[in-house]
């Protein structure tokens, strides 16, 4: 029995050594789906050279997932080292395995707030101007694991529509395959309206200061004059930057320091990976996301 215990301990130490060695060789970045893959890779490319130098690794790899769940499963499986998630995506991981990842940072809006909004938009020429106009119409959500694109509308929309259940109020609902594609589907008329996200800071006509609408405007694939805002949710906690919990402490510390400094050391890279204008980063932990974890558990489950 003692021999088995000793052997098990040796095996664990060996595995820890392997993990530490892997930390020094390759750093793996997960990138959420919902936007054109080429754009996502281009936006995160600036991190590759920076992190290779800052962390002392041989390689920094980018893994753009087809959807939110691709990154979530990669983090749960330990095949990714870092990702930027929505609060609901993090909640899904936490409910499956609370020790899989650690939330360490989140973004701070230009007005100092640490949140954003779910925003429902429709085509301006559709004649739909209010939530009341959406009764019996087709509503699109972004992704089942999106905070602003699904969870928060599911939780808060009923109050805005007089307490009616979403399935009874709207004629039908569906998913658009990510935020960018959802807005494009609204513009095509495949949904009468859809829920996406934005900072809520600045002007709607500009796509706000950050968020999916802003990114689409900056890429030249959206003219805000073609949309009308029907509804804006209460403030949602900005999503976390998470790291693999089993990563060694030295690597975690180096990475966190690098990210905290990024807005000053490379403002262009910071803006690219965040998709708009932000003030910087702030430290967070699991407590910041407990309301979202509880909301997801009660509404969606794991």
mmCIF file of C-alpha atoms in Angstrom:
data_model
loop_
_atom_site.group_PDB
_atom_site.id
_atom_site.type_symbol
_atom_site.label_atom_id
_atom_site.label_comp_id
_atom_site.label_asym_id
_atom_site.label_seq_id
_atom_site.Cartn_x
_atom_site.Cartn_y
_atom_site.Cartn_z
ATOM 1 C CA UNK A 1 0.000 0.000 0.000
ATOM 2 C CA UNK A 2 2.819 2.354 0.981
ATOM 3 C CA UNK A 3 4.657 1.505 -2.231
ATOM 4 C CA UNK A 4 1.566 2.337 -4.294
ATOM 5 C CA UNK A 5 1.194 5.628 -2.461
ATOM 6 C CA UNK A 6 4.829 6.539 -3.056
ATOM 7 C CA UNK A 7 4.605 5.597 -6.719
ATOM 8 C CA UNK A 8 1.465 7.690 -7.105
ATOM 9 C CA UNK A 9 3.222 10.647 -5.508
ATOM 10 C CA UNK A 10 6.202 10.255 -7.843
ATOM 11 C CA UNK A 11 3.843 10.094 -10.806
ATOM 12 C CA UNK A 12 2.121 13.306 -9.742
ATOM 13 C CA UNK A 13 5.462 15.081 -9.326
ATOM 14 C CA UNK A 14 6.514 13.848 -12.756
ATOM 15 C CA UNK A 15 3.296 15.114 -14.317
ATOM 16 C CA UNK A 16 3.761 18.482 -12.624
ATOM 17 C CA UNK A 17 7.264 18.632 -14.083
ATOM 18 C CA UNK A 18 5.925 17.865 -17.542
ATOM 19 C CA UNK A 19 3.262 20.560 -17.185
ATOM 20 C CA UNK A 20 5.886 23.105 -16.134
ATOM 21 C CA UNK A 21 8.068 22.154 -19.068
ATOM 22 C CA UNK A 22 5.126 22.525 -21.430
ATOM 23 C CA UNK A 23 4.494 25.986 -20.015
ATOM 24 C CA UNK A 24 7.998 26.937 -21.108
ATOM 25 C CA UNK A 25 7.600 25.573 -24.620
ATOM 26 C CA UNK A 26 4.193 26.594 -25.951
ATOM 27 C CA UNK A 27 1.495 29.039 -24.899
ATOM 28 C CA UNK A 28 -1.926 28.237 -26.369
ATOM 29 C CA UNK A 29 -4.530 30.948 -26.936
ATOM 30 C CA UNK A 30 -8.199 30.151 -27.476
ATOM 31 C CA UNK A 31 -10.231 32.629 -29.524
ATOM 32 C CA UNK A 32 -14.022 32.637 -29.306
ATOM 33 C CA UNK A 33 -16.120 32.082 -32.424
ATOM 34 C CA UNK A 34 -18.718 34.489 -33.711
ATOM 35 C CA UNK A 35 -16.542 36.562 -36.021
ATOM 36 C CA UNK A 36 -14.785 35.869 -39.312
ATOM 37 C CA UNK A 37 -11.833 33.565 -38.566
ATOM 38 C CA UNK A 38 -9.315 35.528 -40.627
ATOM 39 C CA UNK A 39 -10.228 38.697 -38.725
ATOM 40 C CA UNK A 40 -9.844 36.956 -35.372
ATOM 41 C CA UNK A 41 -6.424 35.573 -36.272
ATOM 42 C CA UNK A 42 -5.298 38.973 -37.536
ATOM 43 C CA UNK A 43 -6.472 40.716 -34.367
ATOM 44 C CA UNK A 44 -4.651 38.308 -32.048
ATOM 45 C CA UNK A 45 -1.482 37.935 -34.139
ATOM 46 C CA UNK A 46 0.150 40.828 -32.286
ATOM 47 C CA UNK A 47 0.187 38.744 -29.109
ATOM 48 C CA UNK A 48 2.334 36.009 -30.618
ATOM 49 C CA UNK A 49 5.643 37.872 -30.764
ATOM 50 C CA UNK A 50 4.953 39.756 -27.538
ATOM 51 C CA UNK A 51 4.154 36.660 -25.498
ATOM 52 C CA UNK A 52 6.954 34.599 -26.980
ATOM 53 C CA UNK A 53 9.395 37.161 -25.625
ATOM 54 C CA UNK A 54 7.624 38.040 -22.383
ATOM 55 C CA UNK A 55 6.939 34.456 -21.320
ATOM 56 C CA UNK A 56 10.111 32.916 -22.688
ATOM 57 C CA UNK A 57 8.251 30.251 -24.660
ATOM 58 C CA UNK A 58 9.285 28.686 -27.941
ATOM 59 C CA UNK A 59 5.867 29.043 -29.549
ATOM 60 C CA UNK A 60 2.599 30.921 -29.118
ATOM 61 C CA UNK A 61 -0.301 29.212 -30.906
ATOM 62 C CA UNK A 62 -3.712 30.648 -31.799
ATOM 63 C CA UNK A 63 -6.766 28.395 -31.799
ATOM 64 C CA UNK A 64 -9.864 30.107 -33.255
ATOM 65 C CA UNK A 65 -12.935 28.031 -32.418
ATOM 66 C CA UNK A 66 -16.008 27.780 -34.608
ATOM 67 C CA UNK A 67 -18.200 28.773 -31.675
ATOM 68 C CA UNK A 68 -18.023 29.619 -27.969
ATOM 69 C CA UNK A 69 -18.181 25.996 -26.887
ATOM 70 C CA UNK A 70 -15.011 25.125 -28.785
ATOM 71 C CA UNK A 71 -12.954 27.355 -26.503
ATOM 72 C CA UNK A 72 -14.907 26.287 -23.424
ATOM 73 C CA UNK A 73 -14.161 22.605 -24.075
ATOM 74 C CA UNK A 74 -10.508 23.388 -24.765
ATOM 75 C CA UNK A 75 -10.195 25.115 -21.405
ATOM 76 C CA UNK A 76 -12.019 22.315 -19.620
ATOM 77 C CA UNK A 77 -9.752 19.774 -21.288
ATOM 78 C CA UNK A 78 -6.578 21.666 -20.420
ATOM 79 C CA UNK A 79 -5.542 22.112 -24.055
ATOM 80 C CA UNK A 80 -5.654 25.918 -23.883
ATOM 81 C CA UNK A 81 -3.725 28.225 -21.584
ATOM 82 C CA UNK A 82 -5.574 31.519 -21.979
ATOM 83 C CA UNK A 83 -8.779 32.855 -23.442
ATOM 84 C CA UNK A 84 -11.081 35.842 -23.132
ATOM 85 C CA UNK A 85 -14.608 34.737 -22.351
ATOM 86 C CA UNK A 86 -18.032 36.169 -21.843
ATOM 87 C CA UNK A 87 -19.309 35.879 -18.287
ATOM 88 C CA UNK A 88 -21.778 33.135 -19.249
ATOM 89 C CA UNK A 89 -19.057 31.121 -20.971
ATOM 90 C CA UNK A 90 -16.964 31.325 -17.817
ATOM 91 C CA UNK A 91 -20.018 30.320 -15.777
ATOM 92 C CA UNK A 92 -20.410 27.213 -17.931
ATOM 93 C CA UNK A 93 -16.804 26.219 -17.217
ATOM 94 C CA UNK A 94 -17.153 26.957 -13.506
ATOM 95 C CA UNK A 95 -20.297 24.853 -13.207
ATOM 96 C CA UNK A 96 -18.564 21.950 -14.956
ATOM 97 C CA UNK A 97 -15.246 22.272 -13.113
ATOM 98 C CA UNK A 98 -14.650 25.250 -10.798
ATOM 99 C CA UNK A 99 -10.908 24.530 -10.732
ATOM 100 C CA UNK A 100 -10.315 24.377 -14.493
ATOM 101 C CA UNK A 101 -9.516 28.065 -15.027
ATOM 102 C CA UNK A 102 -8.914 31.238 -13.021
ATOM 103 C CA UNK A 103 -10.433 34.610 -13.971
ATOM 104 C CA UNK A 104 -7.667 37.182 -13.453
ATOM 105 C CA UNK A 105 -8.561 40.346 -15.375
ATOM 106 C CA UNK A 106 -11.410 42.108 -17.126
ATOM 107 C CA UNK A 107 -11.673 45.205 -19.280
ATOM 108 C CA UNK A 108 -12.599 48.676 -18.063
ATOM 109 C CA UNK A 109 -14.762 50.833 -20.318
ATOM 110 C CA UNK A 110 -13.697 54.362 -21.255
ATOM 111 C CA UNK A 111 -16.136 55.737 -18.667
ATOM 112 C CA UNK A 112 -14.589 53.614 -15.913
ATOM 113 C CA UNK A 113 -17.387 51.038 -15.762
ATOM 114 C CA UNK A 114 -16.669 47.313 -15.829
ATOM 115 C CA UNK A 115 -19.700 46.207 -17.761
ATOM 116 C CA UNK A 116 -21.483 46.267 -21.111
ATOM 117 C CA UNK A 117 -24.962 45.674 -22.484
ATOM 118 C CA UNK A 118 -27.008 43.246 -24.515
ATOM 119 C CA UNK A 119 -28.505 45.261 -27.352
ATOM 120 C CA UNK A 120 -31.412 44.225 -29.541
ATOM 121 C CA UNK A 121 -31.333 45.633 -33.056
ATOM 122 C CA UNK A 122 -33.644 45.500 -36.069
ATOM 123 C CA UNK A 123 -33.449 46.816 -39.601
ATOM 124 C CA UNK A 124 -34.453 50.450 -39.665
ATOM 125 C CA UNK A 125 -36.553 49.956 -42.800
ATOM 126 C CA UNK A 126 -38.485 47.042 -41.253
ATOM 127 C CA UNK A 127 -40.973 49.323 -39.527
ATOM 128 C CA UNK A 128 -40.043 47.733 -36.185
ATOM 129 C CA UNK A 129 -39.254 50.505 -33.723
ATOM 130 C CA UNK A 130 -40.003 49.095 -30.253
ATOM 131 C CA UNK A 131 -40.187 45.812 -28.366
ATOM 132 C CA UNK A 132 -43.955 45.974 -28.728
ATOM 133 C CA UNK A 133 -43.479 45.782 -32.491
ATOM 134 C CA UNK A 134 -41.607 42.501 -32.036
ATOM 135 C CA UNK A 135 -44.615 40.628 -30.628
ATOM 136 C CA UNK A 136 -45.153 37.557 -32.787
ATOM 137 C CA UNK A 137 -41.951 38.228 -34.755
ATOM 138 C CA UNK A 138 -38.757 36.175 -35.126
ATOM 139 C CA UNK A 139 -35.969 36.945 -32.626
ATOM 140 C CA UNK A 140 -32.388 35.835 -33.135
ATOM 141 C CA UNK A 141 -29.857 35.082 -30.399
ATOM 142 C CA UNK A 142 -26.102 35.053 -30.999
ATOM 143 C CA UNK A 143 -24.866 31.833 -29.365
ATOM 144 C CA UNK A 144 -26.172 29.515 -26.617
ATOM 145 C CA UNK A 145 -23.095 30.293 -24.505
ATOM 146 C CA UNK A 146 -23.133 34.053 -25.073
ATOM 147 C CA UNK A 147 -23.908 36.232 -22.066
ATOM 148 C CA UNK A 148 -25.310 39.194 -23.984
ATOM 149 C CA UNK A 149 -26.480 37.184 -26.947
ATOM 150 C CA UNK A 150 -28.576 34.688 -24.978
ATOM 151 C CA UNK A 151 -28.326 34.386 -21.182
ATOM 152 C CA UNK A 152 -29.071 37.987 -20.194
ATOM 153 C CA UNK A 153 -31.908 38.440 -22.718
ATOM 154 C CA UNK A 154 -33.413 35.182 -21.430
ATOM 155 C CA UNK A 155 -33.259 36.462 -17.849
ATOM 156 C CA UNK A 156 -34.173 40.133 -18.308
ATOM 157 C CA UNK A 157 -36.353 40.387 -21.427
ATOM 158 C CA UNK A 158 -39.506 38.980 -19.773
ATOM 159 C CA UNK A 159 -39.703 42.006 -17.461
ATOM 160 C CA UNK A 160 -39.318 44.346 -20.429
ATOM 161 C CA UNK A 161 -42.188 42.641 -22.286
ATOM 162 C CA UNK A 162 -44.621 42.774 -19.403
ATOM 163 C CA UNK A 163 -43.725 39.486 -17.796
ATOM 164 C CA UNK A 164 -44.599 37.354 -20.811
ATOM 165 C CA UNK A 165 -42.468 34.246 -21.463
ATOM 166 C CA UNK A 166 -40.111 34.723 -24.399
ATOM 167 C CA UNK A 167 -41.483 31.667 -26.216
ATOM 168 C CA UNK A 168 -45.003 33.058 -26.014
ATOM 169 C CA UNK A 169 -44.224 36.684 -26.817
ATOM 170 C CA UNK A 170 -42.064 36.156 -29.896
ATOM 171 C CA UNK A 171 -43.287 34.149 -32.847
ATOM 172 C CA UNK A 172 -40.075 32.114 -32.914
ATOM 173 C CA UNK A 173 -36.459 32.271 -31.816
ATOM 174 C CA UNK A 174 -33.214 30.898 -33.183
ATOM 175 C CA UNK A 175 -29.440 31.281 -33.148
ATOM 176 C CA UNK A 176 -27.404 33.280 -35.636
ATOM 177 C CA UNK A 177 -24.075 31.493 -35.276
ATOM 178 C CA UNK A 178 -22.215 34.196 -33.366
ATOM 179 C CA UNK A 179 -22.626 37.948 -32.938
ATOM 180 C CA UNK A 180 -21.326 39.132 -36.285
ATOM 181 C CA UNK A 181 -23.294 36.605 -38.284
ATOM 182 C CA UNK A 182 -26.434 37.301 -36.262
ATOM 183 C CA UNK A 183 -26.394 40.992 -37.209
ATOM 184 C CA UNK A 184 -25.816 40.046 -40.837
ATOM 185 C CA UNK A 185 -28.806 37.688 -40.647
ATOM 186 C CA UNK A 186 -30.930 40.538 -39.268
ATOM 187 C CA UNK A 187 -29.834 42.718 -42.171
ATOM 188 C CA UNK A 188 -30.757 39.936 -44.596
ATOM 189 C CA UNK A 189 -34.199 39.700 -43.029
ATOM 190 C CA UNK A 190 -33.768 36.163 -41.711
ATOM 191 C CA UNK A 191 -34.489 37.492 -38.199
ATOM 192 C CA UNK A 192 -36.737 40.437 -37.453
ATOM 193 C CA UNK A 193 -34.362 41.459 -34.658
ATOM 194 C CA UNK A 194 -31.355 40.053 -32.845
ATOM 195 C CA UNK A 195 -29.398 40.418 -29.611
ATOM 196 C CA UNK A 196 -25.738 41.409 -29.763
ATOM 197 C CA UNK A 197 -23.424 43.412 -27.507
ATOM 198 C CA UNK A 198 -21.925 46.831 -27.065
ATOM 199 C CA UNK A 199 -20.432 49.059 -24.394
ATOM 200 C CA UNK A 200 -23.439 51.352 -24.295
ATOM 201 C CA UNK A 201 -20.889 54.146 -23.949
ATOM 202 C CA UNK A 202 -20.822 56.811 -26.635
ATOM 203 C CA UNK A 203 -23.296 56.913 -29.512
ATOM 204 C CA UNK A 204 -25.351 54.152 -31.082
ATOM 205 C CA UNK A 205 -24.747 55.718 -34.501
ATOM 206 C CA UNK A 206 -21.042 54.873 -34.098
ATOM 207 C CA UNK A 207 -21.672 51.351 -32.813
ATOM 208 C CA UNK A 208 -20.771 52.672 -29.332
ATOM 209 C CA UNK A 209 -17.144 52.703 -28.176
ATOM 210 C CA UNK A 210 -16.655 48.930 -28.251
ATOM 211 C CA UNK A 211 -18.457 45.685 -28.907
ATOM 212 C CA UNK A 212 -19.649 43.677 -31.871
ATOM 213 C CA UNK A 213 -21.403 46.588 -33.588
ATOM 214 C CA UNK A 214 -18.274 48.755 -33.283
ATOM 215 C CA UNK A 215 -16.086 45.997 -34.715
ATOM 216 C CA UNK A 216 -18.429 45.537 -37.674
ATOM 217 C CA UNK A 217 -18.484 49.273 -38.341
ATOM 218 C CA UNK A 218 -14.689 49.465 -38.193
ATOM 219 C CA UNK A 219 -14.410 46.583 -40.664
ATOM 220 C CA UNK A 220 -16.754 48.340 -43.071
ATOM 221 C CA UNK A 221 -19.400 45.595 -43.069
ATOM 222 C CA UNK A 222 -22.045 47.541 -41.146
ATOM 223 C CA UNK A 223 -23.634 50.957 -41.533
ATOM 224 C CA UNK A 224 -25.375 51.876 -38.294
ATOM 225 C CA UNK A 225 -27.879 53.917 -40.293
ATOM 226 C CA UNK A 226 -29.342 50.562 -41.356
ATOM 227 C CA UNK A 227 -30.216 49.566 -37.774
ATOM 228 C CA UNK A 228 -32.453 50.704 -34.954
ATOM 229 C CA UNK A 229 -32.009 49.851 -31.269
ATOM 230 C CA UNK A 230 -35.078 48.252 -29.695
ATOM 231 C CA UNK A 231 -33.803 47.343 -26.243
ATOM 232 C CA UNK A 232 -30.730 47.594 -24.021
ATOM 233 C CA UNK A 233 -30.175 45.314 -21.039
ATOM 234 C CA UNK A 234 -29.016 46.270 -17.565
ATOM 235 C CA UNK A 235 -25.239 46.402 -17.152
ATOM 236 C CA UNK A 236 -23.515 43.017 -17.574
ATOM 237 C CA UNK A 237 -20.119 42.274 -15.984
ATOM 238 C CA UNK A 238 -17.363 42.446 -18.589
ATOM 239 C CA UNK A 239 -16.117 38.963 -19.415
ATOM 240 C CA UNK A 240 -12.940 37.600 -17.854
ATOM 241 C CA UNK A 241 -9.476 36.881 -19.093
ATOM 242 C CA UNK A 242 -8.914 33.363 -17.796
ATOM 243 C CA UNK A 243 -5.822 31.191 -17.491
ATOM 244 C CA UNK A 244 -5.455 27.465 -16.972
ATOM 245 C CA UNK A 245 -5.360 26.877 -13.206
ATOM 246 C CA UNK A 246 -2.680 24.192 -13.506
ATOM 247 C CA UNK A 247 -0.273 26.617 -15.206
ATOM 248 C CA UNK A 248 2.752 27.292 -13.002
ATOM 249 C CA UNK A 249 2.655 30.427 -10.882
ATOM 250 C CA UNK A 250 5.643 32.057 -12.561
ATOM 251 C CA UNK A 251 3.989 31.844 -15.964
ATOM 252 C CA UNK A 252 0.708 33.170 -14.573
ATOM 253 C CA UNK A 253 2.458 36.127 -12.989
ATOM 254 C CA UNK A 254 4.394 36.980 -16.154
ATOM 255 C CA UNK A 255 1.275 36.757 -18.279
ATOM 256 C CA UNK A 256 -0.840 38.869 -15.924
ATOM 257 C CA UNK A 257 1.823 41.571 -15.742
ATOM 258 C CA UNK A 258 2.140 41.626 -19.517
ATOM 259 C CA UNK A 259 -1.606 42.005 -20.014
ATOM 260 C CA UNK A 260 -1.931 44.737 -17.384
ATOM 261 C CA UNK A 261 0.774 46.720 -19.177
ATOM 262 C CA UNK A 262 -0.456 46.054 -22.729
ATOM 263 C CA UNK A 263 -2.712 49.158 -23.014
ATOM 264 C CA UNK A 264 0.416 51.286 -22.553
ATOM 265 C CA UNK A 265 3.077 49.133 -24.210
ATOM 266 C CA UNK A 266 1.030 48.422 -27.360
ATOM 267 C CA UNK A 267 -2.270 50.322 -27.459
ATOM 268 C CA UNK A 268 -2.966 49.154 -31.018
ATOM 269 C CA UNK A 269 -2.674 45.486 -30.048
ATOM 270 C CA UNK A 270 -4.822 46.062 -26.952
ATOM 271 C CA UNK A 271 -7.551 47.650 -29.067
ATOM 272 C CA UNK A 272 -7.330 44.880 -31.682
ATOM 273 C CA UNK A 273 -7.841 41.984 -29.284
ATOM 274 C CA UNK A 274 -10.585 43.795 -27.348
ATOM 275 C CA UNK A 275 -12.485 45.122 -30.345
ATOM 276 C CA UNK A 276 -12.753 48.822 -29.596
ATOM 277 C CA UNK A 277 -11.821 51.508 -27.104
ATOM 278 C CA UNK A 278 -11.223 50.579 -23.468
ATOM 279 C CA UNK A 279 -9.467 52.289 -20.583
ATOM 280 C CA UNK A 280 -7.475 49.240 -19.534
ATOM 281 C CA UNK A 281 -7.743 46.147 -17.361
ATOM 282 C CA UNK A 282 -8.796 45.559 -13.760
ATOM 283 C CA UNK A 283 -8.179 42.545 -11.552
ATOM 284 C CA UNK A 284 -11.120 40.225 -10.867
ATOM 285 C CA UNK A 285 -11.794 36.852 -9.301
ATOM 286 C CA UNK A 286 -14.647 34.371 -9.252
ATOM 287 C CA UNK A 287 -16.708 36.544 -6.887
ATOM 288 C CA UNK A 288 -17.180 39.150 -9.623
ATOM 289 C CA UNK A 289 -19.036 36.543 -11.705
ATOM 290 C CA UNK A 290 -21.108 34.824 -9.016
ATOM 291 C CA UNK A 291 -24.379 36.566 -10.114
ATOM 292 C CA UNK A 292 -23.877 35.324 -13.687
ATOM 293 C CA UNK A 293 -22.955 31.830 -12.480
ATOM 294 C CA UNK A 294 -26.129 31.729 -10.406
ATOM 295 C CA UNK A 295 -28.226 33.087 -13.298
ATOM 296 C CA UNK A 296 -26.852 30.504 -15.709
ATOM 297 C CA UNK A 297 -27.350 27.665 -13.242
ATOM 298 C CA UNK A 298 -30.973 28.688 -12.665
ATOM 299 C CA UNK A 299 -31.830 29.394 -16.303
ATOM 300 C CA UNK A 300 -29.733 27.169 -18.548
ATOM 301 C CA UNK A 301 -28.058 24.751 -16.192
ATOM 302 C CA UNK A 302 -24.446 23.761 -16.820
#
